[in-house]
mmCIF file of C-alpha atoms in Angstrom:
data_model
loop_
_atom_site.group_PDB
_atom_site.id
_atom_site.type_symbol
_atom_site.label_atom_id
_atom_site.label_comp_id
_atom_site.label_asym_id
_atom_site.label_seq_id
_atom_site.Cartn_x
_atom_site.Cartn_y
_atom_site.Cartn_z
ATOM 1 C CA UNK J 61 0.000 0.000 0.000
ATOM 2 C CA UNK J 62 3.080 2.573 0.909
ATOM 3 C CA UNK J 63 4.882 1.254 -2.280
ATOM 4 C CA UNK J 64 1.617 2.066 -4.532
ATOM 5 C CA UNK J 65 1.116 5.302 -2.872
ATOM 6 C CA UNK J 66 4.564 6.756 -3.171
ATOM 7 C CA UNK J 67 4.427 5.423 -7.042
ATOM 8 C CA UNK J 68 1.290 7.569 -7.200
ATOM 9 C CA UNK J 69 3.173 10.787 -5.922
ATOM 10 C CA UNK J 70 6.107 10.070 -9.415
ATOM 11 C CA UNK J 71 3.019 9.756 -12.354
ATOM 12 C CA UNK J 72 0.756 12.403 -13.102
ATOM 13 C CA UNK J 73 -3.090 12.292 -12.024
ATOM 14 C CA UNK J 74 -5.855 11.404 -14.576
ATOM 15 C CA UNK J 75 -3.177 9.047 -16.717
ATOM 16 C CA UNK J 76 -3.663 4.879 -16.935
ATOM 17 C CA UNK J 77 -0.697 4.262 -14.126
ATOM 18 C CA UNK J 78 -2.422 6.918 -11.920
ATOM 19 C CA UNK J 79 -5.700 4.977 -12.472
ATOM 20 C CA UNK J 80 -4.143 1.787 -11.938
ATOM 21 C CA UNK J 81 -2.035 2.513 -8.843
ATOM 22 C CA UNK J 82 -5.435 4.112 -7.381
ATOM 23 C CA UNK J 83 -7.170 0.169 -7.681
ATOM 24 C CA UNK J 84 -4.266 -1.105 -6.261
ATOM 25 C CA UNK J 85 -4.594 1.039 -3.233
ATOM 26 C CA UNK J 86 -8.365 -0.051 -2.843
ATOM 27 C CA UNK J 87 -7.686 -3.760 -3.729
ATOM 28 C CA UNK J 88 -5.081 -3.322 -0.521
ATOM 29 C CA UNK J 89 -7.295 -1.269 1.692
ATOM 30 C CA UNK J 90 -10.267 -3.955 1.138
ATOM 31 C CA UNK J 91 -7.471 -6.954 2.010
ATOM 32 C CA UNK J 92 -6.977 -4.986 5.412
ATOM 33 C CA UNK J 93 -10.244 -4.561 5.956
ATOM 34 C CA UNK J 94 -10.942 -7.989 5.618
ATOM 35 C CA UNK J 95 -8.308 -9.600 7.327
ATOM 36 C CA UNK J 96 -9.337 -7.236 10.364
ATOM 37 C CA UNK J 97 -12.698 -8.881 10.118
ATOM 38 C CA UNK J 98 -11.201 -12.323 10.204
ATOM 39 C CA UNK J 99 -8.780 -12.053 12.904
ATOM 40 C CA UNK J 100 -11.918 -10.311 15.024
ATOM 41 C CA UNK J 101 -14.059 -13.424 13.827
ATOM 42 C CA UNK J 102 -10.879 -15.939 15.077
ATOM 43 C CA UNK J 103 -10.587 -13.592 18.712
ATOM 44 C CA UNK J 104 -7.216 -12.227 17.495
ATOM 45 C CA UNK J 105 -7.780 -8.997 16.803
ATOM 46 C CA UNK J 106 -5.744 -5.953 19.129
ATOM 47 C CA UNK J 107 -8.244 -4.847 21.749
ATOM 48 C CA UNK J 108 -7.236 -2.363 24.752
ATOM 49 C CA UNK J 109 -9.584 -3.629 27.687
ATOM 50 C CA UNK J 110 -10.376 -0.721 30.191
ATOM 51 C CA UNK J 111 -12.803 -0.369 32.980
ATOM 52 C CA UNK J 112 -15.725 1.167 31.330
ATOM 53 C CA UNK J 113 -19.220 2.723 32.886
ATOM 54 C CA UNK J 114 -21.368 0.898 29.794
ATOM 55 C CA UNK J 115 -24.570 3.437 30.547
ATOM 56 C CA UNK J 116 -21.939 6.453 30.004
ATOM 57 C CA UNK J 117 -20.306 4.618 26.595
ATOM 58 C CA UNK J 118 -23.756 3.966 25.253
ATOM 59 C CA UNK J 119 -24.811 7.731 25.684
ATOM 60 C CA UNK J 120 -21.478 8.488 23.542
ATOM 61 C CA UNK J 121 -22.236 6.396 20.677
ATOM 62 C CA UNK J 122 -26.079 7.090 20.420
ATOM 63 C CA UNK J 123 -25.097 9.936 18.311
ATOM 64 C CA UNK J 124 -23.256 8.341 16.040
ATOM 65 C CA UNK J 125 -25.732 5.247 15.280
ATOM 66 C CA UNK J 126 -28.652 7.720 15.124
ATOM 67 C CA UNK J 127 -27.261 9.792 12.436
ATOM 68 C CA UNK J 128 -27.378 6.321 10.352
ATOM 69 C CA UNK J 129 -30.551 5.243 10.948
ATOM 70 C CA UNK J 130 -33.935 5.907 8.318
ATOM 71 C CA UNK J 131 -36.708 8.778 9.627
ATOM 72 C CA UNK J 132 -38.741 6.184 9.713
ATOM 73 C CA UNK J 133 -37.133 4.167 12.501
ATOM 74 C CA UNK J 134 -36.391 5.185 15.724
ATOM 75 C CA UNK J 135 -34.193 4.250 18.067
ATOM 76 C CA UNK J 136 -34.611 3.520 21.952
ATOM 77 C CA UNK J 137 -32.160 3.381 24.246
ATOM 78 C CA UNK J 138 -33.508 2.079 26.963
ATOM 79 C CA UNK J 139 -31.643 3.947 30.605
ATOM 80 C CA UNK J 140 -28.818 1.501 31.563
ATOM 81 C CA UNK J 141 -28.526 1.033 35.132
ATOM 82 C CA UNK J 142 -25.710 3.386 36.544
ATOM 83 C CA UNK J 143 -22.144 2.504 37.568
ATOM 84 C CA UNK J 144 -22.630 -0.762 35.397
ATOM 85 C CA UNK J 145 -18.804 -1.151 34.959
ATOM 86 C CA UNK J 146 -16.598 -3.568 32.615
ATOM 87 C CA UNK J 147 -13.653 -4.554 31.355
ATOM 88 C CA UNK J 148 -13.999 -3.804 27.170
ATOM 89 C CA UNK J 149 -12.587 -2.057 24.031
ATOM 90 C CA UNK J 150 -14.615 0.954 23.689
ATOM 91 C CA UNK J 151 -14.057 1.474 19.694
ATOM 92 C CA UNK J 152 -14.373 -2.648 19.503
ATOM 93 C CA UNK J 153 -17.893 -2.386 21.436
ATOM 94 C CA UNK J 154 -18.742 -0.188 19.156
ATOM 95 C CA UNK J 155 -17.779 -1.418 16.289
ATOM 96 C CA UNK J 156 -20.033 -4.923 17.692
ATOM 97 C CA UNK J 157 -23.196 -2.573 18.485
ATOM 98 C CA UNK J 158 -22.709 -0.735 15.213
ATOM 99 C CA UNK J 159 -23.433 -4.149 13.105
ATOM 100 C CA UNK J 160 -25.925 -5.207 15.684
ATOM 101 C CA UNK J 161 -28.248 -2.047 15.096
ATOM 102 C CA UNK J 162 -27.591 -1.950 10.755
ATOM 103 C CA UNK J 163 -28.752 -5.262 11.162
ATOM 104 C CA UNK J 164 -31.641 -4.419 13.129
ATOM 105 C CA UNK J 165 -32.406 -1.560 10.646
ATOM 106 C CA UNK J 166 -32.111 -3.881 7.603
ATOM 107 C CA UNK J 167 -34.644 -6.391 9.331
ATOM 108 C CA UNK J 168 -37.204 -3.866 8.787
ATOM 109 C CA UNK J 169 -36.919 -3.715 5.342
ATOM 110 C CA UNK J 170 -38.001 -0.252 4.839
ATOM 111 C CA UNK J 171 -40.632 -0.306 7.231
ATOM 112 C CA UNK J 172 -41.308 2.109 9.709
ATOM 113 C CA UNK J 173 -40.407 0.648 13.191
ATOM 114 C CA UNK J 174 -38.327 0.622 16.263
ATOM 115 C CA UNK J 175 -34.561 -1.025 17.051
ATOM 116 C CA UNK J 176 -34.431 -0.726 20.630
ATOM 117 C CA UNK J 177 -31.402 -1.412 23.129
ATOM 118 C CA UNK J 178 -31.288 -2.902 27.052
ATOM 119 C CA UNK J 179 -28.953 -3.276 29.283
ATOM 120 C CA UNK J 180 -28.784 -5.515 32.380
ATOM 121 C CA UNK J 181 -26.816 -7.689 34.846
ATOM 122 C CA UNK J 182 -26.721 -11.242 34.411
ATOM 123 C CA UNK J 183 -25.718 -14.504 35.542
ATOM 124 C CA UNK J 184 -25.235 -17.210 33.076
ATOM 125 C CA UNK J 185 -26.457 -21.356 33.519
ATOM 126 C CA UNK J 186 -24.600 -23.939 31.434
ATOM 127 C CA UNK J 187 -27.467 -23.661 28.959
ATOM 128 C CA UNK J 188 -27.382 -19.517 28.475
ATOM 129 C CA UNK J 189 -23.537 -19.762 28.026
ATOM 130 C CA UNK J 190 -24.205 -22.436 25.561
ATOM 131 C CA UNK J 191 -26.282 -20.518 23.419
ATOM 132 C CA UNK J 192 -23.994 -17.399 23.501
ATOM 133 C CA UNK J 193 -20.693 -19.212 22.188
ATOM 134 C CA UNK J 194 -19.087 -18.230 25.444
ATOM 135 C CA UNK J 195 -15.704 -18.440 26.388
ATOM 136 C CA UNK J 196 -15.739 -16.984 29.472
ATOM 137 C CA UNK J 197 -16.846 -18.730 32.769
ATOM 138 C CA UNK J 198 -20.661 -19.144 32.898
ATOM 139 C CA UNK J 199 -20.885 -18.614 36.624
ATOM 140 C CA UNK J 200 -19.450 -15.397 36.402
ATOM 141 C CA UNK J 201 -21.154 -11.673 36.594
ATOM 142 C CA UNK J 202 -21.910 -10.287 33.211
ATOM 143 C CA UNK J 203 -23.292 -7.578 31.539
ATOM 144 C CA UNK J 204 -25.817 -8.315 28.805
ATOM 145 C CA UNK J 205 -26.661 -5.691 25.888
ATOM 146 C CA UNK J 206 -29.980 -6.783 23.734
ATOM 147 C CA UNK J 207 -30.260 -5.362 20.475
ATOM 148 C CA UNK J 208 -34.202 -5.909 19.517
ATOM 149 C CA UNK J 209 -35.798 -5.398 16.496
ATOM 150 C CA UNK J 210 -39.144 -5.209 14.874
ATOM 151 C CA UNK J 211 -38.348 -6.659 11.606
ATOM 152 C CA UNK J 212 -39.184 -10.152 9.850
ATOM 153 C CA UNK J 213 -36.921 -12.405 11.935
ATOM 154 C CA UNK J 214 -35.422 -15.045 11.002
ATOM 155 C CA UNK J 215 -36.413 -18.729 10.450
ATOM 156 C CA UNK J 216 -34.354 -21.456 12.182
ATOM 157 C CA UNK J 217 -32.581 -22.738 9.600
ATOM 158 C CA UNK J 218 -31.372 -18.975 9.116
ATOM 159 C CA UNK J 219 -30.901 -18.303 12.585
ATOM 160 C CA UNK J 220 -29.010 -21.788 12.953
ATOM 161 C CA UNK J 221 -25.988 -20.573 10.706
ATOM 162 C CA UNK J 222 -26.124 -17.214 11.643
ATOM 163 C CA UNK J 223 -22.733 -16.832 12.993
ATOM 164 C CA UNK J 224 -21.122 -18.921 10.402
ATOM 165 C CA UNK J 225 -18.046 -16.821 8.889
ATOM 166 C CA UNK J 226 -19.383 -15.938 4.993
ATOM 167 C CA UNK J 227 -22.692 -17.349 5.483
ATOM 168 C CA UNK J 228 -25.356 -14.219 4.487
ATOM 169 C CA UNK J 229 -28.711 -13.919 3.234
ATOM 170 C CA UNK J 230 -27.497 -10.694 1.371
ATOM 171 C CA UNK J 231 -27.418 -11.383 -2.628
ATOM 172 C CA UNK J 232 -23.774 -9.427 -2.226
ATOM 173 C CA UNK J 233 -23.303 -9.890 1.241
ATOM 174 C CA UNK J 234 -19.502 -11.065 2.547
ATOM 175 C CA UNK J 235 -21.121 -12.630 5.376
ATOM 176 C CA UNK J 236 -18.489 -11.910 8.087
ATOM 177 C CA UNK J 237 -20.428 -9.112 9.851
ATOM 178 C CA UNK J 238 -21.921 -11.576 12.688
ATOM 179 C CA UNK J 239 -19.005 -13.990 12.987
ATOM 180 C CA UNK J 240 -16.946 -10.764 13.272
ATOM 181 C CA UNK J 241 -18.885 -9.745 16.433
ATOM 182 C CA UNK J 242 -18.949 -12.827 17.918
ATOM 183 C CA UNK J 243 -15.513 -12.565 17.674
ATOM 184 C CA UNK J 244 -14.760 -9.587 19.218
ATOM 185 C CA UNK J 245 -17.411 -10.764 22.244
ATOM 186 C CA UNK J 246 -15.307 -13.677 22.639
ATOM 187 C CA UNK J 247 -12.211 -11.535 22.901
ATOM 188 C CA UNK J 248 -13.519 -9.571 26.068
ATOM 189 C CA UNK J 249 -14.602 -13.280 27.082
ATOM 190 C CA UNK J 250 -18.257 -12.769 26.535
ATOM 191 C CA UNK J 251 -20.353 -14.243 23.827
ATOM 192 C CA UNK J 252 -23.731 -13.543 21.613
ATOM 193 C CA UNK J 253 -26.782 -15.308 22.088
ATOM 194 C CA UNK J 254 -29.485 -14.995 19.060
ATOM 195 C CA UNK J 255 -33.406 -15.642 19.283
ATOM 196 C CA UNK J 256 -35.387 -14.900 16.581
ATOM 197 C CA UNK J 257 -38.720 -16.026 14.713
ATOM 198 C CA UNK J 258 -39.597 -15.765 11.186
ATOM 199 C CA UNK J 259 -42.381 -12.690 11.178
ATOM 200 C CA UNK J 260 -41.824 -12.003 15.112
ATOM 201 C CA UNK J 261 -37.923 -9.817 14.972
ATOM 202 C CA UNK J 262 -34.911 -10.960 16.509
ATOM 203 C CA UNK J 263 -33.098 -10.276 19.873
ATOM 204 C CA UNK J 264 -29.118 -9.883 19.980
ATOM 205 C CA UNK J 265 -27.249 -10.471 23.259
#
């Protein structure tokens, strides 16, 4: 990527090498791009854990996720119990709620609706920590985040694979948003639980 840049900087703009060098940059800026994705997926990617007040980081990035959303969809966020504190990579959390909620927006399919966001305590039985891929111990004190939507769900052969690296419903999709996520939950040792039903939304934990 340095190599086709400074070759850029010797050629003059608007000729064929100029062009070219320019689609070599983006062919190298999409390989980073994905192998960030896959080494978040595989629970390798570089996080910086600090202790974090979640009600306090959620207020920060409401901004941010609003300005993406449709008019016609409106999103709750639903007041997180105070002095809720863990260990996490802010700009990682985001980047995990950020994929949860355009997901949530695409379930709608246009529709007018709501994407709406909890936050809670919870303790974890064999069975929960099954369902959420965790790698952390399920007897320990966590913090759940829900991500619930309004949209048209998913049935359970969907919702089955859902987490499978390249799997998508998306005609063009890469399919490595969800497995991505996961990936990064895993990393804070957490995990994702999905419920959904066809017609009914889903829930993200």
């Amino acid at each position: 990527l340095t190599n086709a840049t400074l070759a850029r900087d010797e050629v003059l703009p608007g000729t064929e090498t100029a062009t070219l060098l320019a689609e070599i940059e983006d062919a190298a800026n999409r390989a980073a791009e994905l192998t960030k994705q896959l080494l978040a997926y595989a629970g390798k990617g570089r996080v910086a854990l600090e202790v974090t007040d979640v009600a306090s980081l959620l207020r920060e990035l409401r901004p941010r996720f609003a300005r993406d959303f449709p008019q016609n969809v409106e999103l709750v966020l639903d007041p997180a119990p105070e002095h809720l504190e863990a260990r996490l990579d802010r700009s990682s959390m985001g980047q995990v709620l950020g994929s949860l909620l355009a997901n949530a927006v695409e379930a709608l399919e246009g529709r007018a609706g709501t994407v709406r966001v909890r936050v809670s305590e919870a303790r974890l039985g064999p069975e929960e920590a099954r369902r959420a891929h965790l790698v952390g111990p399920s007897e320990a004190r966590y913090i759940a985040i829900a991500v619930e939507d309004e949209g048209v769900g998913m049935p359970p052969e969907v919702l089955a694979r859902a987490f499978d690296p390249f799997f998508s419903t998306k005609f063009a999709g890469r399919g490595l948003g969800l497995a991505a996520a996961l990936g990064i939950a895993r990393s804070h040792h957490g995990g994702i639980e999905a419920s959904s039903k066809a017609g009914a939304g889903s829930v993200f934990t």
